[in-house]
CSV table of C-alpha atoms in Angstrom, one decimal:
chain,number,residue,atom,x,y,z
A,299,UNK,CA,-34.3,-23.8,-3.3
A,300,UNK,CA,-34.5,-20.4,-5.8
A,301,UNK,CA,-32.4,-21.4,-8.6
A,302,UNK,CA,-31.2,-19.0,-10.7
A,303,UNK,CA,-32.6,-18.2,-14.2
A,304,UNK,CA,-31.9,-20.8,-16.6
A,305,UNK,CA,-30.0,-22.8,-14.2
A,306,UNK,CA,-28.5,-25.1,-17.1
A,307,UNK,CA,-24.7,-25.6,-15.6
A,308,UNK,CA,-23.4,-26.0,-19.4
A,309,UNK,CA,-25.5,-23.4,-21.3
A,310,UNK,CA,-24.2,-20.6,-18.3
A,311,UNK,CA,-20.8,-21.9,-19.3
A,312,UNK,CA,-21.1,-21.6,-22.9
A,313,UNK,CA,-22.6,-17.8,-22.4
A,314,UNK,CA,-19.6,-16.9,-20.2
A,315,UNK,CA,-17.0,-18.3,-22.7
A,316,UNK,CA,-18.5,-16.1,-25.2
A,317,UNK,CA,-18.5,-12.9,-23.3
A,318,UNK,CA,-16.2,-12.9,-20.2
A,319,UNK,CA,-12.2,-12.6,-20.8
A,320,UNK,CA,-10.7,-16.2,-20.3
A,321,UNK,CA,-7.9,-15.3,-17.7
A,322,UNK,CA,-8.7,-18.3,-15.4
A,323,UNK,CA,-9.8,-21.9,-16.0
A,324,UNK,CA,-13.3,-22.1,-14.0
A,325,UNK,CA,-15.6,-25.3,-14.1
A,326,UNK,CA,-18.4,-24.2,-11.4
A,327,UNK,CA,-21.1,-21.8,-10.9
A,328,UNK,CA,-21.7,-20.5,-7.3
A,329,UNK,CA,-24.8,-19.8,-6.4
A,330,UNK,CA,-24.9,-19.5,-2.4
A,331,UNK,CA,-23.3,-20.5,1.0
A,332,UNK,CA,-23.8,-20.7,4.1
A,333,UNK,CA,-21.1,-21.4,7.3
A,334,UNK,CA,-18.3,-23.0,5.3
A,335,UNK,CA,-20.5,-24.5,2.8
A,336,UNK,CA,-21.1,-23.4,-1.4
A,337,UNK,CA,-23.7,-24.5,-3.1
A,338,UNK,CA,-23.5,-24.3,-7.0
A,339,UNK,CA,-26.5,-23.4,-9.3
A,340,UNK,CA,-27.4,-27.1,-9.2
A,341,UNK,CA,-27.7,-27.5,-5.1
A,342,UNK,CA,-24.3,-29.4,-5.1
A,343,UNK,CA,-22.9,-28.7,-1.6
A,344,UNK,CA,-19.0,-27.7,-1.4
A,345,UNK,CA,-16.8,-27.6,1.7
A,346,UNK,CA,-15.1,-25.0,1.5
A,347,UNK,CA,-11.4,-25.5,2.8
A,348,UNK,CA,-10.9,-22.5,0.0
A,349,UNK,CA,-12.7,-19.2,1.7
A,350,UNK,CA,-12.6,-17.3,-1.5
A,351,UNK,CA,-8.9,-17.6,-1.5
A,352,UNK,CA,-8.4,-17.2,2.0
A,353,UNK,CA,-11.5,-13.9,1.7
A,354,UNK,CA,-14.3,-15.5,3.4
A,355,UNK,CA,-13.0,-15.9,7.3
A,356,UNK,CA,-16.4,-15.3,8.6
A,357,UNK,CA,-18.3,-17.8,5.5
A,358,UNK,CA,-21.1,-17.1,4.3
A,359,UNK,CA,-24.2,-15.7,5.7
A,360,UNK,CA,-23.1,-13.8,8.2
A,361,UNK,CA,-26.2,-12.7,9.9
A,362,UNK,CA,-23.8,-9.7,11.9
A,363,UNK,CA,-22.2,-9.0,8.7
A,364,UNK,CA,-24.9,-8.6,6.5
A,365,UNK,CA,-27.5,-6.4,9.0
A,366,UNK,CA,-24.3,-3.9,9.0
A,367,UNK,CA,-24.2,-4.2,5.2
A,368,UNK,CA,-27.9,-3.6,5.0
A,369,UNK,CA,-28.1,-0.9,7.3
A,370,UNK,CA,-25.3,1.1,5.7
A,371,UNK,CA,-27.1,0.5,2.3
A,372,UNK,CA,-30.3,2.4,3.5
A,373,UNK,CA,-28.1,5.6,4.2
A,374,UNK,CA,-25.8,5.7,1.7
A,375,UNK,CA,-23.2,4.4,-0.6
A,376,UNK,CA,-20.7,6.7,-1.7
A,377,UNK,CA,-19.4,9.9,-1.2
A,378,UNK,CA,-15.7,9.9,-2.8
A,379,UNK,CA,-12.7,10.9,-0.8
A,380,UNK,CA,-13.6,14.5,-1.1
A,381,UNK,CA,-15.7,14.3,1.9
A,382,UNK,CA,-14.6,11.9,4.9
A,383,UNK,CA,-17.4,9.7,6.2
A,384,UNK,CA,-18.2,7.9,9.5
A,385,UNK,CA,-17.2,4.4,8.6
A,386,UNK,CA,-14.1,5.3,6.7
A,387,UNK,CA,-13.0,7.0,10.0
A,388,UNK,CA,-14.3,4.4,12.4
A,389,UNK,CA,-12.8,1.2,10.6
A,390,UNK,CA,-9.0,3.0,10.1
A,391,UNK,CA,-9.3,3.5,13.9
A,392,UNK,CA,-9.6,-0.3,14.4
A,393,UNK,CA,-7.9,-1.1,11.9
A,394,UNK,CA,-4.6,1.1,13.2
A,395,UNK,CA,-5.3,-0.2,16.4
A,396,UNK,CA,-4.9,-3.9,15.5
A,397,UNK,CA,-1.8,-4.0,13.5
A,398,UNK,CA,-0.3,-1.0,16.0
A,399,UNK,CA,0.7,1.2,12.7
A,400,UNK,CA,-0.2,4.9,12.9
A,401,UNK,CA,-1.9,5.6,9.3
A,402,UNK,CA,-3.9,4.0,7.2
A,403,UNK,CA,-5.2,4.6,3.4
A,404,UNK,CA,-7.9,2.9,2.2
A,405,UNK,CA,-8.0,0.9,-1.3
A,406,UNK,CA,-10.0,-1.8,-3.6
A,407,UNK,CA,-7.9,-4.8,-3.6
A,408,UNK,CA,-4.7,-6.4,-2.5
A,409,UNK,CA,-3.1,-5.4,-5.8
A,410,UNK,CA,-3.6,-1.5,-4.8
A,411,UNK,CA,-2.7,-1.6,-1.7
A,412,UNK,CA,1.0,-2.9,-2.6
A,413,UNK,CA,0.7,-0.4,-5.6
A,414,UNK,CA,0.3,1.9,-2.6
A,415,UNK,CA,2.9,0.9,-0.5
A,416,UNK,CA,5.5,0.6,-3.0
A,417,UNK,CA,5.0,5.1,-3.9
A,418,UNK,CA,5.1,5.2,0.0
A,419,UNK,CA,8.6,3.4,0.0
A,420,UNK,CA,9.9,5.3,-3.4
A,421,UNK,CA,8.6,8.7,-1.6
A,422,UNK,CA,9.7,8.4,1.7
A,423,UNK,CA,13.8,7.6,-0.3
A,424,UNK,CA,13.3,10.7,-2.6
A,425,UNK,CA,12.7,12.9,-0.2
A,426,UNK,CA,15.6,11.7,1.9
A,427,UNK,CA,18.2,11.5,-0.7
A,428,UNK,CA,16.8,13.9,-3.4
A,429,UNK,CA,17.3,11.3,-6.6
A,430,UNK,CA,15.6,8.4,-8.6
A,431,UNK,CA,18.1,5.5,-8.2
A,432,UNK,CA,16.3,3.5,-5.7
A,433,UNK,CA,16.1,-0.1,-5.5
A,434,UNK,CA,13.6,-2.7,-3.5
A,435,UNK,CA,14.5,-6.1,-2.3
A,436,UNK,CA,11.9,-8.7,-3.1
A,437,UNK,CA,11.8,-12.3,-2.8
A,438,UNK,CA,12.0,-15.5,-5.2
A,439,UNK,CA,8.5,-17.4,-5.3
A,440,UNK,CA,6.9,-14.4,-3.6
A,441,UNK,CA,3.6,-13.1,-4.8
A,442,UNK,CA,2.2,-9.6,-4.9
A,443,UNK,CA,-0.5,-8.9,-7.2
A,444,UNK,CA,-0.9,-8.3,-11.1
A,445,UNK,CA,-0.3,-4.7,-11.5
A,446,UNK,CA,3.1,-3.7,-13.3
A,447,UNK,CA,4.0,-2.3,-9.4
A,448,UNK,CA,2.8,-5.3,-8.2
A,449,UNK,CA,3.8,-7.9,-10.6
A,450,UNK,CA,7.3,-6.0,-10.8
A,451,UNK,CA,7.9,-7.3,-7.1
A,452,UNK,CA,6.5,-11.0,-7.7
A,453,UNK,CA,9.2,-13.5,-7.9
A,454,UNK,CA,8.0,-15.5,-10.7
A,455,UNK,CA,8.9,-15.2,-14.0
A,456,UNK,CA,6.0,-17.0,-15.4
A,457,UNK,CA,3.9,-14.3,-14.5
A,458,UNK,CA,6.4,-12.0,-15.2
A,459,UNK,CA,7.4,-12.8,-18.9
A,460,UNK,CA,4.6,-11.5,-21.0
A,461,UNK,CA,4.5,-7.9,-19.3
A,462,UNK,CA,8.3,-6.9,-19.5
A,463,UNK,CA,9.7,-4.5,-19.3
A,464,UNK,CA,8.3,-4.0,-15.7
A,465,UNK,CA,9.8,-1.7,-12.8
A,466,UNK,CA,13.5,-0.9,-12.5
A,467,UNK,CA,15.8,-1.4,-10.0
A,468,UNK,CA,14.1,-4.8,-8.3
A,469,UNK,CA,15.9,-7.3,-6.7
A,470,UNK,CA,15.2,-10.6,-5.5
A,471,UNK,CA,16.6,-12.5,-3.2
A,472,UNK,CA,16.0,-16.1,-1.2
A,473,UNK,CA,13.6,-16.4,1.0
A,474,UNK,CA,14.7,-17.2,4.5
A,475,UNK,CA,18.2,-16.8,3.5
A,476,UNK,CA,19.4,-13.9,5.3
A,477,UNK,CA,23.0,-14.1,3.5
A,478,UNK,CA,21.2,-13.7,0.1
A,479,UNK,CA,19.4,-10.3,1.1
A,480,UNK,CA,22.8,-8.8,2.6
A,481,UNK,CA,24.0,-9.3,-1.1
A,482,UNK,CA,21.3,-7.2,-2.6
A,483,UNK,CA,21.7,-4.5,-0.4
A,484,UNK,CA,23.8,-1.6,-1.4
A,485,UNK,CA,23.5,2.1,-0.9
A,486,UNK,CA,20.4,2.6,-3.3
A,487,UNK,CA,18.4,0.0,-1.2
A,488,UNK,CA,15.1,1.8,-0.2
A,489,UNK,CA,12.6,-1.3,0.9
A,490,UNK,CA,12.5,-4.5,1.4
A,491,UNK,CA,9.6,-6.5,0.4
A,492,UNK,CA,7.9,-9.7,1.8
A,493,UNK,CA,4.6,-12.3,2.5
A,494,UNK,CA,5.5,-12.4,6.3
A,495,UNK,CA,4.1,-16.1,4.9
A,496,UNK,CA,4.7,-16.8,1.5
A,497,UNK,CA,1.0,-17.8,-0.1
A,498,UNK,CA,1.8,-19.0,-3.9
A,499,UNK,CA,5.0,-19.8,-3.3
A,500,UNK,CA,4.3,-22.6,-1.3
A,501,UNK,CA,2.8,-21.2,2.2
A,502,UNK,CA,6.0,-21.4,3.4
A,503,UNK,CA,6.4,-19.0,6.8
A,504,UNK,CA,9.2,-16.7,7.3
A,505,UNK,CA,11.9,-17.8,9.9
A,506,UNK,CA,11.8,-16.1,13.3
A,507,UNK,CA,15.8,-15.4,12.7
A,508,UNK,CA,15.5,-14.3,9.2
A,509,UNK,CA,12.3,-11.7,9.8
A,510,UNK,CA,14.1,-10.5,13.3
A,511,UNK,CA,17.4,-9.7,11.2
A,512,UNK,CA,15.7,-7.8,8.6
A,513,UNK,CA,14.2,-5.7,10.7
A,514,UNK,CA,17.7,-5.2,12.2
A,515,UNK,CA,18.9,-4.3,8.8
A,516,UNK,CA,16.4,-1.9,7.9
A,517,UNK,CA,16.9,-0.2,11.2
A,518,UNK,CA,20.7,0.4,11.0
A,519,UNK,CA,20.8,1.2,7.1
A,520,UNK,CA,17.4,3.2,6.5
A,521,UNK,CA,15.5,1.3,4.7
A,522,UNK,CA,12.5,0.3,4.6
A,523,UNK,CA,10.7,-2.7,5.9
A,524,UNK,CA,7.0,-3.9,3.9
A,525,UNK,CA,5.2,-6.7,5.6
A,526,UNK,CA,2.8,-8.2,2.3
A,527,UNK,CA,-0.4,-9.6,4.8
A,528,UNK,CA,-2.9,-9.7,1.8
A,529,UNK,CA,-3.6,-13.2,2.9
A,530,UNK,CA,-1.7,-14.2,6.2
A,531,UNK,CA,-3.2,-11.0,7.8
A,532,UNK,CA,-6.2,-10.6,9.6
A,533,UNK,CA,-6.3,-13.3,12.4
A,534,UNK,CA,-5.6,-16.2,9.5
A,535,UNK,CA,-2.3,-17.2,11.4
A,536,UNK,CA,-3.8,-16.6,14.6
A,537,UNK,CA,-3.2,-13.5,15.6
A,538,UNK,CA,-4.8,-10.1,14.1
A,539,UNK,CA,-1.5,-10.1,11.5
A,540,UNK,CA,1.3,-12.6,11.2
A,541,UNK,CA,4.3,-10.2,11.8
A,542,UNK,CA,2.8,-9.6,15.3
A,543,UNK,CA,4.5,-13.9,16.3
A,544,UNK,CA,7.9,-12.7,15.5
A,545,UNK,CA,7.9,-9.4,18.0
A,546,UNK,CA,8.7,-7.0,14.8
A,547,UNK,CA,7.0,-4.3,13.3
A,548,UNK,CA,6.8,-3.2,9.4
A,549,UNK,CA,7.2,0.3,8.5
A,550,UNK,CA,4.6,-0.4,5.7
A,551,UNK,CA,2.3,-3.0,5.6
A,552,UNK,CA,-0.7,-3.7,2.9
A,553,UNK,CA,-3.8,-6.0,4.1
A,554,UNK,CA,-6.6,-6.9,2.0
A,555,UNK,CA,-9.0,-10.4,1.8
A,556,UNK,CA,-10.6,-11.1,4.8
A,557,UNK,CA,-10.5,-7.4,5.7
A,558,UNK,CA,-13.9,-7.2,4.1
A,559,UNK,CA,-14.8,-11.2,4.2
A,560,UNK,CA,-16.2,-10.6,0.5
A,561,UNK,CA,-16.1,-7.3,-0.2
A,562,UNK,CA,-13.7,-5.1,-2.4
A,563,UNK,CA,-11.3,-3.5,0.2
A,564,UNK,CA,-7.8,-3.2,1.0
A,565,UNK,CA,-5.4,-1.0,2.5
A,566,UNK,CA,-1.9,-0.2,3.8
A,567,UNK,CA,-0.8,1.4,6.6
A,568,UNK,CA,2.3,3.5,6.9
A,569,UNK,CA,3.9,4.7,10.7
A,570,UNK,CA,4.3,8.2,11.4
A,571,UNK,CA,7.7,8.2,10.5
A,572,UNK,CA,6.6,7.1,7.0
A,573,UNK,CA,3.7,8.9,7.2
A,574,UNK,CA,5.2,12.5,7.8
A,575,UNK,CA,8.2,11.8,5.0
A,576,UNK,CA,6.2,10.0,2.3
A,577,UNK,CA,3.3,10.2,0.4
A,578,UNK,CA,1.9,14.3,0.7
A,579,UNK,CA,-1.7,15.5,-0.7
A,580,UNK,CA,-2.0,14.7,-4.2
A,581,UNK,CA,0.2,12.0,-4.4
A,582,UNK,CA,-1.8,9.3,-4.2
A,583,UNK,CA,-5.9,8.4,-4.8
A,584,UNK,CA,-8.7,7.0,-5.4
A,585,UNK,CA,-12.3,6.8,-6.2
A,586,UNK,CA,-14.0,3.7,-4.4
A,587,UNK,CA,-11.5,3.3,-1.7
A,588,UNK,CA,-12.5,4.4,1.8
A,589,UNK,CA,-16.3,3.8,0.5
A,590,UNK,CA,-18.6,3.9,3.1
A,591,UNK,CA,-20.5,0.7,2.0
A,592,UNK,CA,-17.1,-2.2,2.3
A,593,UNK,CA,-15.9,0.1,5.4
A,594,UNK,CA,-19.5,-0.7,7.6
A,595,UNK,CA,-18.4,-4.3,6.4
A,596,UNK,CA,-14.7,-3.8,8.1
A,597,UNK,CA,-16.6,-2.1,11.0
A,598,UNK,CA,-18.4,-5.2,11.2
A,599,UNK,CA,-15.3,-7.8,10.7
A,600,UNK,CA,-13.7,-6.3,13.2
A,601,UNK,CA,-16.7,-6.6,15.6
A,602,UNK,CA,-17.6,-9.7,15.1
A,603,UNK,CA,-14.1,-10.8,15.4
A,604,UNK,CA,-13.8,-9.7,19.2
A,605,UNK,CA,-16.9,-10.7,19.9
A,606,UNK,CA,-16.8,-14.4,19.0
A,607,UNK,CA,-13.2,-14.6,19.7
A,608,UNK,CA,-12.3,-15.1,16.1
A,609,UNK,CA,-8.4,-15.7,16.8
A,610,UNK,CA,-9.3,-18.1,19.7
A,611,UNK,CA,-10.9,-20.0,17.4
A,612,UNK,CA,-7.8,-19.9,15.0
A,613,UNK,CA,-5.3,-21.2,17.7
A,614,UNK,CA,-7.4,-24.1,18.6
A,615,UNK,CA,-8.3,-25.1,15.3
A,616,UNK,CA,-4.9,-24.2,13.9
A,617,UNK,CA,-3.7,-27.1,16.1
A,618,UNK,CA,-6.3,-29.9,15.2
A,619,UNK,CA,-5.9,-28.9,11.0
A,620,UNK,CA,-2.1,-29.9,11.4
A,621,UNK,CA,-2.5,-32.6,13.2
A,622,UNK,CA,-4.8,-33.8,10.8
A,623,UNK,CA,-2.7,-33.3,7.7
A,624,UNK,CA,0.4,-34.3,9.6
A,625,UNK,CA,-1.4,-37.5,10.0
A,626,UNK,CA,-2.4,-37.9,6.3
A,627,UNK,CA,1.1,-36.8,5.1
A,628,UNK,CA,2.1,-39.7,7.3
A,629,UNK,CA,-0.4,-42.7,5.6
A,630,UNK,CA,0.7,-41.1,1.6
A,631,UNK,CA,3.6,-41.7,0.2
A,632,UNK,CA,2.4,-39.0,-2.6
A,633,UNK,CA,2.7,-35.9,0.0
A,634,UNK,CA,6.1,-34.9,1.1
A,635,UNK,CA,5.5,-32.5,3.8
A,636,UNK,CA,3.2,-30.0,5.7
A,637,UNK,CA,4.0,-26.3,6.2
A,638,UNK,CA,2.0,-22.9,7.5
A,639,UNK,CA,0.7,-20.9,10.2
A,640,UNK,CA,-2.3,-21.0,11.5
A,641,UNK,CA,-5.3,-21.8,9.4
A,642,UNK,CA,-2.7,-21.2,6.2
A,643,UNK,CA,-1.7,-25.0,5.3
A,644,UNK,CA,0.1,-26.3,2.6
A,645,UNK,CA,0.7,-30.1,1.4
A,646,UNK,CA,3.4,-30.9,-1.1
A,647,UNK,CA,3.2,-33.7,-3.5
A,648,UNK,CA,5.5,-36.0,-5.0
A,649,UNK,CA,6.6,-34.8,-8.8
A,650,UNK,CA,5.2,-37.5,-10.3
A,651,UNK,CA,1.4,-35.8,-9.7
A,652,UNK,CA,-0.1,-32.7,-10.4
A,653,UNK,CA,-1.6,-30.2,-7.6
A,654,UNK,CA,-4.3,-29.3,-10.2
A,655,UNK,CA,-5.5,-33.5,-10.9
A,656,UNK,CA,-6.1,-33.5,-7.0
A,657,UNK,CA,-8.1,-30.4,-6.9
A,658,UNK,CA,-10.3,-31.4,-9.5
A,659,UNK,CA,-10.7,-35.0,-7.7
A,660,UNK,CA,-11.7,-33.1,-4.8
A,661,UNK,CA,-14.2,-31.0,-6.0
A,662,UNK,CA,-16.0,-34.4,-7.5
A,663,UNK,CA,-15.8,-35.2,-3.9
A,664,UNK,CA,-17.8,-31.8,-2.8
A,665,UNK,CA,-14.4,-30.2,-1.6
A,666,UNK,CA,-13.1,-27.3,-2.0
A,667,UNK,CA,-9.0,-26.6,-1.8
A,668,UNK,CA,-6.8,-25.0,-3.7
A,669,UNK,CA,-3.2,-24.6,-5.6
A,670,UNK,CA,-0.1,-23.5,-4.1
A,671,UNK,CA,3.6,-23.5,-5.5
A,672,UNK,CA,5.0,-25.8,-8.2
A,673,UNK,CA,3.0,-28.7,-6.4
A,674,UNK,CA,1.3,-28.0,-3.4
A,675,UNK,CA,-1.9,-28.0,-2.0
A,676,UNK,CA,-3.5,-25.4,0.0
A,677,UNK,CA,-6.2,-25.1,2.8
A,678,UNK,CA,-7.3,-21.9,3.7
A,679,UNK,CA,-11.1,-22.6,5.3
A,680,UNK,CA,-13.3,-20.0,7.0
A,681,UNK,CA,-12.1,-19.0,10.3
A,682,UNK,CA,-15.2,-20.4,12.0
A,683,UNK,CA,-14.1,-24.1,11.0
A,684,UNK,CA,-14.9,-26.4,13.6
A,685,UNK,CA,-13.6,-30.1,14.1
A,686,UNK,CA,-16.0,-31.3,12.3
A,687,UNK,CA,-15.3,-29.6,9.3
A,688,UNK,CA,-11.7,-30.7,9.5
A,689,UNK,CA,-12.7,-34.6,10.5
A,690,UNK,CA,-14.6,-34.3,7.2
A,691,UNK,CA,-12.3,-32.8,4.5
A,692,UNK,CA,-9.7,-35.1,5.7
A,693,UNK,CA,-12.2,-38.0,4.9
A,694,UNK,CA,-13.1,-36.5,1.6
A,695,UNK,CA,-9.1,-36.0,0.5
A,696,UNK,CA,-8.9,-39.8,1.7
A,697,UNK,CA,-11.2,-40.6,-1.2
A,698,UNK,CA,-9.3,-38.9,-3.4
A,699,UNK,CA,-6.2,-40.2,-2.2
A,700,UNK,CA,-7.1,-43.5,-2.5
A,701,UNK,CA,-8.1,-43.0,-6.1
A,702,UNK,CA,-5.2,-42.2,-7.3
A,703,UNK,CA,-2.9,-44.7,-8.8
């Protein structure tokens, strides 16, 4: 193997103490993958039940994914959004066509592309009613990114706390409680604001009856519905966008992560009601987004995706991963319960133990998985898993398991 220059696991560390912010608490150095492997700077080998956080549905290595990458490099990069440009165009096609919502805007992240659709909510009310006093209806526990829009919507006040005081006129309500969003709703109410699958909160799923009655309300009182699928979307619940197992459709939506398997894009779509009563030229923009460099990459995600029957994949596997950690819920008395969609699993864990000590335990074990809620644990692997993957991260949480007193 090429290791990098100076390969020394704790020198690297030290040098990136010294000069990179500290916003997270990191312990390895990635050096490569390949399929649903990582392999730090030292050759360790990882299985990763992680995918980036839920980014990498296609791993690593991609042979279809990368050729597109490399021939759009040899043509050209940028061009900004003063000019349209082939892939741009090509990839919202697919894109619209997928999720069955009329226009789509291009962004950089996850975080943007709420930032996005929360103008597109405010815009579409202030043109309607012709004043400011608008409010949206988000969700305890949820999470939406770190942006004061963003984090103005998340449902935690540990992130929250620090950075106040954030948006106006937000409210939040239970999830799945249907009762607790008809007590937020008043006259102002412009949007209402979910994770058709809650990710940090828990991976907990919305309820068929609770998603199919807001969408009722939105339809008799005006207001908007916003589908989050930063993380459920794109085939990770085992169709193209999580929304589309409850027979509803969002009026906005924002998508992001495996859109680009690894690369820096995101969107949000708007339907043409939105679309012709929203967001007018010069209201909204950007530099990067739209870049003609990560749209070959969705080009390609979405290709690949048909063509090795991506979602298939999901349903099958979706059904062996459960049973699996059905199973080892089952044998442990420290996990409580199992919840998710698709190939978006979360274990709980007895109080008495910490998500983060397991994690850590794992990765000793070459395992990758990560944190979810107060105490849960969450697998999110590459959307290419096979059964063999699963048979052997259950064997490697075992260990762990089994460690723990």
């Amino acid at each position: 193997m090429q290791q990098t220059q100076d390969s020394n696991h704790s020198e690297l560390i030290a040098q990136a103490e010294k000069v990179l912010l500290k916003t997270y608490n990191r312990k390895l150095i990635i050096d490569r993958g390949n399929g649903v492997f990582l392999y730090d700077i030292d050759n360790n080998e990882y299985l990763d039940f992680g995918a980036g956080i839920a980014v990498c549905a296609l791993g690593y290595q991609h042979k279809d994914l990368n050729e597109a990458l490399y021939n759009q490099i040899n043509k050209i990069l940028h061009t900004s959004n003063l000019y349209y440009n082939v892939p741009a165009i090509t990839a919202a096609k697919k894109l619209s066509e997928a999720s069955g919502i009329e226009k789509i805007f291009w962004t950089n992240s996850g975080t943007e592309a709420n930032e996005g659709a929360i103008k597109a909510a405010k815009k579409y009310a202030f043109l309607r009613d012709k004043h400011h006093k608008h409010n949206i209806i988000a969700f305890k526990n949820s999470f939406h990114g770190r942006s004061i829009g963003a984090l103005s919507l998340t449902g935690n006040p540990v992130y929250q706390e620090p950075f106040k005081p954030l948006l106006d006129g937000v409210h939040f309500a239970d999830f799945n409680e249907i009762a607790s969003v008809e007590r937020n709703i008043d006259s102002q109410t412009c949007a209402i604001f979910l994770e058709t699958i809650q990710g940090e909160g828990g991976i907990t799923p919305a309820k068929k009856d609770f998603l199919v009655k807001i969408r009722k309300i939105c339809d008799e009182n005006d207001i908007l519905l916003v589908l989050d699928e930063i993380q459920c979307g794109m085939g990770r619940s085992g169709k193209m966008f999580a929304w589309q197992h409850y027979g509803i459709k969002p009026d906005i939506f924002s998508t992001a992560k495996a859109l680009g398997c690894g690369l820096p894009v995101g969107a949000f779509g708007v339907n043409e009601r939105v679309a012709s009563s929203s967001l007018a030229e010069g209201d909204h923009g950007t530099t990067y987004g739209g870049n003609p460099l990560v749209c070959a990459g969705v080009n390609a995600v979405f290709d690949i995706f048909q063509k090795e029957k991506i979602l298939a994949n999901v349903e099958s596997m979706s059904e062996y991963l459960i049973n699996a950690l059905d199973s080892i819920v089952e044998q442990y008395d420290i996990l409580t319960k199992r919840q998710g969609l698709g190939l978006l699993q979360g274990v709980w864990i007895i109080e008495k133990y910490k998500n983060t000590d397991i994690i850590s335990k794992a990765l000793e074990q070459g395992l990758i998985i990560l944190p979810a809620g107060d105490n849960s644990l969450r697998f999110a692997p590459p959307l290419i898993v096979q059964k063999e993957h699963i048979d052997m991260m259950i064997d490697k949480l075992k260990v762990v398991l089994d460690s723990i007193d």
